[in-house]
Coordinates of C-alpha atoms and ligand atoms in Angstrom, one line a residue:
M81 CA -24.8 -23.5 -13.7
V82 CA -22.9 -21.3 -11.3
H83 CA -22.0 -17.9 -12.6
R84 CA -18.3 -17.6 -11.7
L85 CA -16.1 -15.3 -13.8
G86 CA -13.4 -14.2 -11.3
P87 CA -9.8 -14.8 -12.4
M88 CA -9.3 -17.3 -9.6
Q89 CA -12.2 -19.4 -10.8
K90 CA -10.8 -19.6 -14.3
L91 CA -7.5 -21.2 -13.3
P92 CA -6.9 -24.2 -15.4
A93 CA -5.5 -26.4 -12.6
K94 CA -5.9 -26.8 -8.9
M95 CA -3.5 -25.1 -6.5
R96 CA -0.6 -27.2 -5.4
R97 CA -0.5 -28.2 -1.8
F98 CA 2.8 -28.9 -0.1
P99 CA 2.8 -31.6 2.6
E100 CA 3.1 -30.1 6.1
N101 CA 6.5 -31.7 6.7
Q102 CA 8.1 -30.6 3.4
T103 CA 10.7 -27.9 3.4
V104 CA 10.0 -25.2 0.8
D105 CA 12.5 -22.6 -0.5
Y106 CA 10.5 -19.5 0.6
C107 CA 7.8 -19.1 3.1
I108 CA 6.2 -15.7 2.6
V109 CA 4.1 -14.1 5.4
G110 CA 1.3 -12.0 4.0
V111 CA -0.1 -11.9 0.5
G112 CA -0.8 -8.2 0.1
S113 CA 0.6 -5.5 -2.2
A114 CA 4.2 -6.7 -1.8
G115 CA 3.6 -10.4 -0.9
G116 CA 1.4 -10.9 -4.0
V117 CA 4.1 -9.7 -6.4
L118 CA 6.8 -11.7 -4.6
V119 CA 5.0 -15.0 -4.5
Q120 CA 4.3 -14.7 -8.2
R121 CA 7.9 -13.8 -9.2
L122 CA 9.5 -16.5 -7.1
A123 CA 7.1 -19.2 -8.1
R124 CA 7.6 -18.3 -11.8
A125 CA 11.3 -18.4 -11.3
G126 CA 11.0 -22.0 -10.2
F127 CA 11.2 -21.8 -6.4
R128 CA 8.9 -23.8 -4.1
V129 CA 6.9 -21.2 -2.3
V130 CA 4.2 -21.3 0.4
A131 CA 2.6 -18.0 1.3
L132 CA 0.8 -17.8 4.6
E133 CA -2.1 -15.3 4.7
A134 CA -3.9 -14.5 7.9
G135 CA -7.2 -13.7 6.2
P136 CA -9.4 -15.5 3.7
F137 CA -8.9 -16.4 0.1
W138 CA -11.5 -14.2 -1.5
D139 CA -13.9 -15.5 -4.0
T140 CA -14.7 -12.2 -5.7
E141 CA -18.0 -13.5 -7.1
K142 CA -19.4 -14.9 -3.8
D143 CA -17.7 -12.9 -1.1
W144 CA -17.7 -9.3 -2.4
V145 CA -20.6 -7.0 -2.4
S146 CA -20.9 -3.5 -3.8
D147 CA -22.0 -2.1 -0.5
E148 CA -20.1 -0.1 2.1
K149 CA -21.1 -2.0 5.2
G150 CA -20.8 -5.4 3.6
S151 CA -17.2 -4.8 2.7
H152 CA -15.8 -4.2 6.2
E153 CA -14.5 -7.8 6.3
L154 CA -11.8 -6.7 3.8
Y155 CA -10.0 -4.8 6.6
W156 CA -7.7 -5.9 9.4
N157 CA -10.3 -5.4 12.2
D158 CA -8.3 -7.4 14.9
L159 CA -7.4 -5.6 18.1
R160 CA -4.6 -3.0 17.9
I161 CA -3.8 -0.4 20.5
T162 CA -3.3 3.2 19.5
G163 CA -1.7 6.1 21.4
G164 CA 0.5 9.2 21.2
T165 CA -0.5 12.9 20.9
H166 CA -2.2 12.2 17.5
P167 CA -3.4 8.6 17.8
L168 CA -4.0 6.9 14.4
A169 CA -7.4 5.4 13.8
L170 CA -6.7 1.7 13.3
G171 CA -9.0 -1.1 12.3
A172 CA -11.5 -0.6 9.4
N173 CA -10.2 1.6 6.6
N174 CA -6.6 1.1 7.6
S175 CA -5.0 -2.1 6.3
G176 CA -6.2 -5.2 4.6
K177 CA -6.7 -8.8 5.7
G178 CA -7.1 -11.6 3.1
V179 CA -5.4 -12.5 -0.1
G180 CA -4.5 -9.3 -1.9
G181 CA -4.1 -7.4 1.5
G182 CA -4.4 -3.6 1.1
S183 CA -4.5 -3.8 -2.7
V184 CA -8.0 -5.2 -2.4
H185 CA -9.4 -2.1 -0.8
W186 CA -7.0 0.6 -2.1
A187 CA -8.2 3.4 -4.3
A188 CA -5.4 2.4 -6.7
F189 CA -3.9 5.9 -7.2
T190 CA -0.5 5.1 -8.6
P191 CA 1.8 8.1 -8.7
R192 CA 5.5 7.4 -8.6
F193 CA 7.7 8.9 -5.9
H194 CA 9.8 11.8 -7.0
P195 CA 13.6 11.6 -7.3
S196 CA 13.9 13.9 -4.3
D197 CA 12.0 11.5 -2.1
F198 CA 15.0 9.2 -2.1
R199 CA 17.3 12.0 -0.9
V200 CA 15.4 14.1 1.6
Y201 CA 18.3 14.4 4.0
S202 CA 20.8 15.5 1.3
E203 CA 18.3 17.9 -0.3
D204 CA 16.4 19.2 2.7
A205 CA 18.3 18.2 5.8
V206 CA 15.4 16.3 7.2
G207 CA 14.6 12.6 7.6
I208 CA 17.1 10.2 6.0
D209 CA 18.2 9.2 2.5
W210 CA 17.3 5.9 1.0
P211 CA 20.1 3.4 0.2
L212 CA 18.8 3.4 -3.4
S213 CA 17.9 6.2 -5.8
Y214 CA 14.8 6.9 -7.9
W215 CA 16.8 5.8 -11.0
D216 CA 17.4 2.4 -9.4
L217 CA 13.6 2.0 -9.1
K218 CA 12.5 3.6 -12.3
P219 CA 12.7 0.5 -14.5
Y220 CA 10.4 -1.3 -12.0
Y221 CA 8.0 1.6 -12.0
E222 CA 7.8 1.3 -15.7
L223 CA 7.4 -2.5 -15.5
L224 CA 4.6 -2.4 -12.9
E225 CA 2.8 0.4 -14.7
R226 CA 2.4 -1.9 -17.6
E227 CA 1.8 -5.0 -15.5
I228 CA -1.1 -4.0 -13.3
P229 CA -1.6 -1.7 -15.5
V230 CA -1.9 2.0 -14.9
A231 CA -4.2 4.3 -16.8
G232 CA -3.3 8.0 -16.7
P233 CA -2.4 11.2 -18.6
A234 CA -0.1 11.1 -21.6
W235 CA 2.2 13.6 -19.7
F236 CA 2.7 13.7 -15.9
P237 CA 4.8 16.9 -15.4
W238 CA 6.1 16.5 -11.8
G239 CA 9.1 14.6 -10.3
D240 CA 10.6 12.6 -13.2
P241 CA 8.1 13.7 -15.9
H242 CA 6.7 10.7 -17.7
G243 CA 3.6 9.4 -19.6
H244 CA 1.4 6.4 -18.7
P245 CA 1.0 3.3 -20.8
Y246 CA -2.8 3.3 -20.9
G247 CA -5.2 6.2 -21.7
P248 CA -6.9 8.2 -18.9
H249 CA -10.4 7.8 -17.5
P250 CA -13.1 10.3 -18.2
L251 CA -13.6 12.9 -15.4
G252 CA -16.1 12.5 -12.7
G253 CA -17.7 15.4 -10.8
V254 CA -15.0 15.6 -8.2
G255 CA -12.3 15.6 -10.8
D256 CA -14.0 18.5 -12.5
V257 CA -13.9 20.4 -9.2
L258 CA -10.2 19.7 -8.7
V259 CA -9.2 20.7 -12.3
L260 CA -11.4 23.8 -12.2
G261 CA -10.2 25.0 -8.8
C262 CA -6.5 24.4 -9.7
T263 CA -6.8 26.1 -13.0
K264 CA -8.4 29.1 -11.5
L265 CA -5.5 29.4 -9.1
G266 CA -3.0 28.9 -11.9
L267 CA -1.9 25.4 -10.6
R268 CA -1.3 22.5 -13.0
S269 CA -3.3 19.3 -12.5
V270 CA -3.8 16.0 -14.3
A271 CA -7.0 14.0 -14.7
G272 CA -8.1 10.5 -15.4
G273 CA -5.2 8.9 -13.4
P274 CA -2.6 7.7 -12.7
V275 CA -4.7 4.9 -11.4
A276 CA -4.4 1.1 -11.6
I277 CA -7.9 0.8 -13.0
L278 CA -8.7 -0.3 -16.5
S279 CA -9.9 2.3 -18.9
A280 CA -10.4 -0.4 -21.5
S281 CA -10.7 -4.1 -21.2
H282 CA -7.3 -5.9 -20.7
G283 CA -6.8 -9.6 -21.0
D284 CA -9.5 -11.3 -19.1
R285 CA -10.4 -8.2 -17.1
P286 CA -13.2 -5.9 -18.0
H287 CA -13.0 -2.1 -18.0
C288 CA -14.3 0.2 -15.2
I289 CA -18.0 0.8 -15.1
Y290 CA -17.7 3.9 -12.9
R291 CA -19.9 2.9 -10.0
G292 CA -17.3 4.0 -7.4
F293 CA -17.1 0.8 -5.2
C294 CA -13.3 0.7 -5.6
L295 CA -12.6 0.6 -1.8
Q296 CA -15.1 -2.2 -1.5
G297 CA -12.8 -4.5 -3.6
C298 CA -14.2 -3.8 -7.1
K299 CA -16.3 -6.9 -7.8
V300 CA -16.1 -6.1 -11.5
G301 CA -12.3 -6.8 -11.6
A302 CA -11.4 -3.5 -13.3
K303 CA -9.3 -2.3 -10.4
A304 CA -5.9 -4.0 -9.9
S305 CA -5.2 -6.0 -6.8
T306 CA -2.6 -8.6 -6.4
L307 CA -5.5 -11.1 -5.9
I308 CA -6.3 -10.8 -9.5
T309 CA -3.1 -9.5 -11.1
H310 CA -0.5 -11.7 -9.6
V311 CA -1.9 -14.5 -7.4
P312 CA -3.5 -16.5 -10.3
N313 CA -0.1 -16.6 -12.1
A314 CA 1.7 -17.6 -8.9
I315 CA -0.7 -20.6 -8.5
T316 CA -0.3 -21.5 -12.1
H317 CA 3.5 -21.8 -11.4
G318 CA 3.1 -24.0 -8.4
A319 CA 2.9 -21.7 -5.4
E320 CA 0.6 -22.5 -2.5
I321 CA -1.4 -19.7 -0.9
R322 CA -2.4 -20.9 2.5
A323 CA -5.3 -18.8 3.7
H324 CA -6.5 -18.4 7.3
A325 CA -2.9 -19.0 8.4
M326 CA -1.8 -16.5 11.0
A327 CA 2.0 -16.5 11.5
S328 CA 2.8 -16.3 15.2
R329 CA 6.5 -16.7 15.3
I330 CA 9.5 -17.1 13.0
S331 CA 11.8 -19.9 14.2
L332 CA 15.5 -19.4 14.5
R333 CA 18.0 -22.3 14.4
Q334 CA 21.1 -22.4 16.6
D335 CA 23.3 -21.4 13.7
G336 CA 21.5 -18.1 13.6
R337 CA 19.4 -18.7 10.5
V338 CA 15.7 -19.0 10.3
D339 CA 14.2 -22.3 9.4
G340 CA 10.5 -21.7 9.1
V341 CA 7.3 -20.1 10.4
V342 CA 5.0 -21.2 13.2
Y343 CA 1.4 -20.3 12.3
L344 CA -2.2 -20.9 13.6
D345 CA -5.1 -22.0 11.6
S346 CA -8.6 -20.7 12.0
D347 CA -9.3 -23.3 14.8
G348 CA -6.3 -22.1 16.7
N349 CA -4.2 -25.2 15.9
E350 CA -0.5 -24.6 15.6
H351 CA 1.5 -25.7 12.6
F352 CA 5.1 -25.2 11.4
Q353 CA 6.1 -24.5 7.8
R354 CA 9.7 -25.3 7.2
A355 CA 11.5 -23.1 4.8
R356 CA 15.0 -22.3 3.6
A357 CA 14.3 -18.6 3.8
V358 CA 11.4 -16.5 5.2
I359 CA 10.0 -13.2 3.7
V360 CA 7.8 -11.1 5.9
S361 CA 5.3 -9.0 4.0
G362 CA 2.7 -8.2 6.7
Y363 CA 2.3 -4.4 6.5
A364 CA 3.9 -1.7 8.5
I365 CA 2.2 -2.8 11.7
E366 CA 2.0 -6.6 11.5
T367 CA 5.6 -7.0 10.2
P368 CA 7.3 -5.4 13.2
R369 CA 4.7 -7.1 15.5
L370 CA 5.6 -10.5 14.1
L371 CA 9.4 -9.9 14.4
L372 CA 9.0 -8.5 18.0
N373 CA 6.8 -11.5 18.9
S374 CA 9.6 -13.8 17.5
A375 CA 12.1 -12.6 20.2
C376 CA 14.3 -15.5 21.4
A377 CA 17.6 -16.2 23.0
G378 CA 20.2 -14.0 21.5
H379 CA 17.4 -11.8 20.0
Q380 CA 15.6 -10.7 23.2
H381 CA 14.4 -7.5 21.6
G382 CA 12.9 -9.1 18.5
L383 CA 14.4 -10.8 15.4
A384 CA 16.6 -8.6 13.2
N385 CA 16.6 -5.8 15.8
S386 CA 20.2 -5.4 16.7
S387 CA 20.0 -1.8 15.7
G388 CA 17.0 -1.2 18.0
T389 CA 15.2 0.5 15.1
L390 CA 12.6 -2.3 14.5
G391 CA 9.2 -0.7 15.1
K392 CA 10.6 2.8 15.0
Y393 CA 10.2 5.5 12.4
L394 CA 6.7 4.5 11.5
M395 CA 5.0 7.0 9.2
A396 CA 1.5 7.9 8.1
Q397 CA 0.7 10.5 5.5
A398 CA -1.4 13.5 6.4
G399 CA -4.8 12.7 4.7
N400 CA -7.0 15.7 5.6
V401 CA -10.3 15.6 3.6
V402 CA -11.7 18.9 2.5
A403 CA -15.4 18.9 1.6
G404 CA -17.2 21.6 -0.4
R405 CA -20.9 22.0 -1.1
F406 CA -21.9 23.1 -4.6
E407 CA -25.2 24.5 -6.0
E408 CA -25.0 22.1 -8.9
L409 CA -24.9 18.3 -8.7
I410 CA -21.5 16.7 -8.2
R411 CA -22.4 13.0 -7.5
L412 CA -19.1 12.2 -5.9
Y413 CA -19.8 8.4 -5.9
K414 CA -19.7 8.3 -9.7
A415 CA -16.3 7.4 -11.0
P416 CA -13.4 5.9 -9.1
P417 CA -12.5 8.0 -6.1
A418 CA -8.9 8.2 -7.5
H419 CA -8.9 10.1 -10.7
A420 CA -7.3 13.6 -10.6
L421 CA -4.5 15.2 -8.7
S422 CA -2.0 18.0 -8.5
E423 CA 1.6 17.7 -7.3
E424 CA 2.3 21.5 -7.5
F425 CA 3.2 21.6 -3.8
Y426 CA 5.1 18.3 -3.6
E427 CA 8.7 19.6 -3.3
T428 CA 10.3 21.7 -0.6
D429 CA 9.7 25.5 -1.2
P430 CA 12.1 27.7 0.7
R431 CA 9.4 30.4 0.9
R432 CA 7.5 28.2 3.2
D433 CA 8.4 27.5 6.8
F434 CA 8.5 23.7 6.5
A435 CA 10.3 21.1 4.6
R436 CA 8.8 18.7 2.0
G437 CA 5.2 19.0 0.7
F438 CA 1.9 17.5 -0.2
A439 CA -0.3 16.4 -3.1
V440 CA -3.9 17.4 -3.8
Q441 CA -6.1 14.4 -4.8
T442 CA -9.7 13.5 -5.5
V443 CA -11.4 11.3 -2.9
G444 CA -14.9 9.8 -3.2
P445 CA -16.4 8.7 0.1
L446 CA -19.6 6.7 -0.2
P447 CA -22.5 7.8 2.1
V448 CA -21.4 6.0 5.3
A449 CA -17.9 7.3 5.1
F450 CA -19.1 10.7 4.1
A451 CA -21.5 10.8 7.1
K452 CA -18.6 10.0 9.4
Q453 CA -16.5 12.8 7.8
M454 CA -19.3 15.3 8.3
V455 CA -19.7 14.3 12.0
A456 CA -16.0 15.1 12.4
A457 CA -15.7 18.1 10.1
M458 CA -18.9 20.0 11.0
G459 CA -20.1 18.3 14.2
A460 CA -23.2 17.5 12.2
W461 CA -25.6 15.3 14.2
G462 CA -29.2 14.4 14.4
W463 CA -31.4 16.5 12.1
G464 CA -28.3 18.5 11.0
L465 CA -26.5 15.4 9.8
R466 CA -29.7 14.2 8.1
R467 CA -29.9 17.6 6.3
V468 CA -26.2 17.3 5.1
M469 CA -26.8 13.8 3.9
M470 CA -29.8 14.8 1.9
D471 CA -27.4 17.1 0.0
Y472 CA -24.8 14.3 -0.5
N473 CA -24.9 14.6 -4.3
H474 CA -24.0 18.3 -4.0
W475 CA -20.7 17.7 -2.2
A476 CA -17.2 17.2 -3.5
T477 CA -14.3 16.0 -1.5
L478 CA -10.6 16.6 -2.1
G479 CA -7.7 15.2 -0.1
V480 CA -4.4 16.5 1.1
L481 CA -1.7 13.8 0.9
G482 CA 1.1 15.2 3.0
E483 CA 4.6 13.9 3.8
I484 CA 5.0 13.4 7.5
L485 CA 8.7 12.8 8.4
P486 CA 10.1 9.7 10.0
W487 CA 10.5 10.2 13.8
E488 CA 11.9 7.8 16.3
D489 CA 9.0 8.2 18.7
N490 CA 6.4 7.1 16.1
R491 CA 6.6 3.4 16.6
V492 CA 5.1 -0.1 16.9
E493 CA 5.6 -2.0 20.1
L494 CA 4.0 -4.9 21.7
A495 CA 1.1 -4.2 24.0
N496 CA 0.0 -6.3 27.1
E497 CA -3.3 -7.0 25.4
K498 CA -3.7 -10.2 23.4
D499 CA -5.7 -11.0 20.2
Q500 CA -8.0 -13.9 19.5
Y501 CA -4.9 -16.1 18.8
G502 CA -3.4 -15.3 22.2
L503 CA -0.6 -13.2 20.7
P504 CA 0.4 -9.8 22.0
V505 CA -1.1 -7.1 19.8
A506 CA 0.6 -4.0 18.3
K507 CA 0.7 -0.8 20.2
V508 CA 1.0 2.1 17.7
T509 CA 2.2 5.5 19.0
F510 CA 2.0 8.5 16.7
N511 CA 2.9 12.1 17.4
L512 CA 3.0 15.1 15.1
H513 CA 6.2 17.2 15.1
D514 CA 6.6 20.9 14.3
N515 CA 7.4 20.4 10.6
D516 CA 4.4 18.0 10.2
K517 CA 2.0 20.4 11.9
K518 CA 3.1 23.4 9.7
L519 CA 2.8 21.3 6.6
I520 CA -0.7 20.1 7.4
E521 CA -1.9 23.6 8.3
F522 CA -0.6 24.9 5.0
G523 CA -1.8 22.0 3.0
K524 CA -5.4 22.0 4.3
N525 CA -5.7 25.7 3.8
K526 CA -4.4 25.4 0.2
V527 CA -6.9 22.7 -0.6
M528 CA -9.7 24.7 0.9
E529 CA -8.6 27.5 -1.4
V530 CA -8.8 25.2 -4.4
M531 CA -12.3 24.1 -3.3
R532 CA -13.5 27.7 -3.0
A533 CA -11.9 28.6 -6.3
A534 CA -14.0 25.9 -8.0
G535 CA -17.1 27.6 -6.7
A536 CA -17.9 25.8 -3.4
E537 CA -20.4 27.7 -1.3
E538 CA -19.5 26.0 2.0
V539 CA -16.1 24.4 2.8
V540 CA -15.2 22.2 5.8
Q541 CA -12.4 19.8 6.5
E542 CA -11.6 16.7 8.6
S543 CA -8.1 15.9 9.9
R544 CA -7.1 12.3 9.3
Y545 CA -4.1 10.2 8.3
A546 CA -3.5 7.6 5.6
H547 CA -1.1 4.9 4.4
L548 CA 1.2 3.6 7.2
V549 CA 4.7 2.7 6.1
G550 CA 8.1 2.4 7.8
A551 CA 9.0 0.6 11.1
A552 CA 11.5 -1.8 9.6
R553 CA 13.5 0.7 7.5
M554 CA 16.2 -0.1 4.9
G555 CA 19.6 1.5 5.0
D556 CA 23.3 0.8 4.4
D557 CA 24.2 1.0 8.0
P558 CA 23.2 -2.0 10.2
A559 CA 23.4 0.2 13.3
S560 CA 20.5 2.4 12.1
S561 CA 18.4 0.2 9.9
V562 CA 16.8 -3.2 9.8
V563 CA 17.3 -4.3 6.2
D564 CA 19.6 -3.6 3.3
K565 CA 18.6 -2.0 0.0
F566 CA 17.1 -5.3 -1.2
G567 CA 15.2 -6.1 2.0
R568 CA 17.5 -8.7 3.5
T569 CA 17.8 -8.2 7.2
H570 CA 21.2 -7.1 8.3
D571 CA 21.2 -9.6 11.2
I572 CA 19.9 -12.8 9.6
A573 CA 21.0 -13.8 6.2
N574 CA 18.0 -15.8 5.2
L575 CA 15.3 -13.5 6.7
I576 CA 13.9 -10.9 4.3
I577 CA 11.4 -8.1 4.8
C578 CA 9.5 -6.8 1.8
D579 CA 6.5 -4.5 2.2
G580 CA 5.8 -0.8 3.0
S581 CA 7.6 -1.2 6.3
V582 CA 11.0 -1.0 4.7
M583 CA 10.5 2.6 3.5
P584 CA 12.9 5.1 5.1
T585 CA 10.7 8.1 4.1
Q586 CA 7.4 8.3 2.2
G587 CA 7.1 11.3 0.0
S588 CA 3.6 12.5 -0.7
A589 CA 2.7 10.0 -3.4
N590 CA 0.5 7.1 -2.5
P591 CA 2.8 4.2 -1.6
G592 CA 1.3 1.2 -3.4
L593 CA 3.1 1.4 -6.7
T594 CA 6.4 1.9 -5.0
I595 CA 5.8 -1.0 -2.6
Q596 CA 5.1 -3.3 -5.6
A597 CA 8.1 -1.9 -7.6
L598 CA 10.3 -2.6 -4.5
A599 CA 8.9 -6.1 -4.3
A600 CA 9.6 -6.9 -8.0
R601 CA 13.2 -5.6 -7.5
A602 CA 13.6 -7.6 -4.3
A603 CA 12.4 -10.7 -6.2
D604 CA 14.9 -10.1 -8.9
Y605 CA 17.6 -9.9 -6.3
L606 CA 16.6 -13.1 -4.5
I607 CA 16.4 -14.9 -7.9
S608 CA 19.8 -13.7 -8.9
Q609 CA 21.4 -14.7 -5.6
G610 CA 20.0 -18.3 -6.0
E611 CA 21.4 -20.6 -3.3
G612 CA 23.3 -17.8 -1.8
I613 CA 20.3 -16.7 0.1
F614 CA 19.7 -20.2 1.6
N615 CA 23.3 -21.1 2.4
G616 CA 25.7 -18.1 2.3
D617 CA 26.3 -15.4 4.8
K618 CA 28.3 -13.2 2.5
R619 CA 26.5 -10.2 1.3
D620 CA 26.6 -9.6 -2.5
L621 CA 24.8 -6.3 -3.1
T622 CA 25.2 -6.3 -6.8
T623 CA 22.2 -4.9 -8.7
P624 CA 20.4 -7.8 -10.3
P625 CA 19.3 -7.9 -14.0
I626 CA 15.7 -6.8 -14.4
R627 CA 13.5 -9.9 -15.2
R628 CA 10.8 -8.4 -17.4
D629 CA 10.1 -12.0 -18.6
L630 CA 8.7 -12.8 -15.1
S631 CA 5.6 -10.5 -15.4
P632 CA 2.3 -12.3 -15.5
P633 CA 1.9 -12.9 -19.2
S634 CA -1.8 -12.3 -19.4
T635 CA -1.3 -8.7 -18.3
W636 CA 0.7 -7.9 -21.5
G637 CA -0.4 -6.9 -24.9
H638 CA -4.0 -6.0 -24.2
G639 CA -6.0 -2.8 -23.7
V640 CA -5.2 0.5 -25.3
P641 CA -1.4 1.0 -25.1
R642 CA -0.6 4.7 -25.3
L643 CA 3.2 4.9 -25.3
R644 CA 5.8 2.5 -26.4
Ligands
FAD856 C1 -8.9 2.9 2.2 C2 -7.5 2.8 1.7 C3 -7.2 3.3 0.4 C4 -5.9 3.3 -0.1 N1 -5.7 3.8 -1.3 C5 -4.4 3.7 -1.9 C6 -4.2 4.3 -3.1 O1 -5.0 4.8 -3.8 N2 -2.9 4.1 -3.6 C7 -1.9 3.6 -2.9 O2 -0.8 3.5 -3.4 N3 -2.1 3.1 -1.7 C8 -3.4 3.1 -1.1 N4 -3.6 2.6 0.1 C9 -2.5 2.0 0.9 C10 -2.1 0.6 0.4 O3 -3.3 -0.2 0.4 C11 -1.0 0.0 1.3 O4 0.0 1.0 1.4 C12 -0.4 -1.3 0.7 O5 -1.4 -2.2 0.5 C13 0.5 -1.8 1.8 O6 1.2 -2.9 1.2 P1 1.9 -4.0 2.1 O7 2.4 -5.0 1.2 O8 2.9 -3.3 3.0 O9 0.8 -4.6 3.1 P2 -0.6 -5.2 2.8 O10 -1.1 -5.0 1.4 O11 -1.5 -4.7 3.9 O12 -0.5 -6.8 3.0 C14 -0.2 -7.4 4.2 C15 -0.8 -8.7 4.2 O13 -0.2 -9.5 5.3 C16 -1.2 -10.2 6.0 N5 -0.6 -10.5 7.3 C17 -0.2 -9.6 8.2 N6 0.3 -10.2 9.3 C18 0.2 -11.5 9.1 C19 0.5 -12.7 9.8 N7 1.1 -12.6 11.0 N8 0.3 -13.9 9.3 C20 -0.2 -14.0 8.0 N9 -0.6 -13.0 7.3 C21 -0.4 -11.7 7.8 C22 -2.4 -9.3 5.9 O14 -3.6 -10.0 6.2 C23 -2.3 -8.7 4.6 O15 -3.0 -9.5 3.6 C24 -4.9 2.7 0.7 C25 -5.1 2.2 1.9 C26 -6.4 2.3 2.4 C27 -6.7 1.8 3.8
SF4_857 S1 -15.5 2.5 -10.3 FE1 -14.5 1.1 -11.7 S2 -12.7 0.3 -10.5 FE2 -14.1 1.3 -9.0 S3 -15.3 -0.4 -8.3 FE3 -16.4 0.5 -10.0 S4 -15.7 -0.8 -11.8 FE4 -14.3 -1.1 -10.2

């Protein structure tokens, strides 16, 4: 008998397959954090949906291993070109490839954005305001926190203070360090979440066993990914997830509406999926790349790019890692990397010489990642690196998560180089500006202070960046944005973008929960518009009713609910 307990293997029926020549209602490109939520909602609402995913359809039992090296296939390792004054490290440890996308390898920290994040221009005269407010998204935060679900403290004191529906996790050694260091400095911190990891079993998912392989997919199934939270329910409701299907171009009809997606299978054969509407959910790099690669007559600079902003205003968060060595054992691999944080420095403070702020969070690199960090942070090599690694269990690591502002010169363009499919790859340019540099300098020094206050004998830091968003931003003005507040492109009525690329600014909260909340909201909008998306050109921007009844049912009513 084969031992197969993954949620995918327990599905009662086979996945529906649409014949190649059949026109579906929605073709979604990319089944990641946003695409996974969208395909589930739209299928459950009765639409015919095909989702194309460039990577594999993971069988969690067979494909995943609790091993750093063995999990590198989870990442988008295809060629990308990087440049600018502060080039971003792309490839492994950046974005996901395969059903579930980045939600497969995320650490699952799930703080909400603050109300101020949606109004940074009004409040701080930097960046740009969102075309929606925190209060528009709040019901979706609450919905997704129950749906995926989120474990965390009973009281989260920052932004819009709130509690979490499921109880927190116990503290690991790194969490102890964060809480102790913050407390000694008089800073508030929270522990045990917010994180989309089960602190008690929930439906058909077991609770966390604290082995620390969250970034390797979590073979156990305790960590949320759309692969296990949403995709099974999408399939149950008749969606087809077509894996190893790399979208190469979105096709535009003469009447100015899209009519499907050209894609390549793993043998390089070209196919065409006809659809009445197309949603692009490919991540902040691949989404603009696909739209730029879809340039055609009348859209020479890429689809949905009449504003010229497609690819621009790409953002990454500052993600400096501060490592501290302690006399006592820390064992940073034990417990999920994401389990304690402080948002004391999140908001703009007029006493500082920069706008916006940062969060302080636990991170838990396993030995290979830790060794790389020590090479960068200390220049450790040879015997020196070996010596540091022998002390691995005595080190703790804390992260800065800092808000870098949206700048026009930080962008995704097409490079001359081509990938294995023969498609021009993305060239990603990233520069730090004055405000960003000041924020990073202050943030890393503050986190080093926290580490020392907790008793670290030696403290070093590595500069790095995390979480790319932006590059197809939303806005009310078609002259300065790509999509409207529900993700519909200003230029093409039946072309929608829904993923992290639509974010106008990024706050200093990890983006995944917000991306999924935006996707659930976009789905409600598309459902409420019905045929209007497929046929009409008139924009109706009425806020849709929230469809709580569309949550995957198996995610409700289990576990240890904390607040009603
Ligand atoms: C190591 C790591 C840890 C992280 N931890 C956290 C965390 O703790 N909390 C948090 O909030 N965020 C975290 N993130 C970030 C988070 O994973 C991403 O922000 C999020 O997954 C982005 O969602 P998305 O929908 O925009 O894209 P993705 O989730 O990346 O999904 C895009 C999907 O589209 C597919 N695709 C792309 N192009 C094509 C194409 N042409 N044809 C077909 N398919 C295509 C991709 O294969 C992928 O599956 C982490 C990221 C990393 C790298
Ligand atoms: S620590 Fe918990 S969530 Fe992370 S991989 Fe292990 S079981 Fe999964």
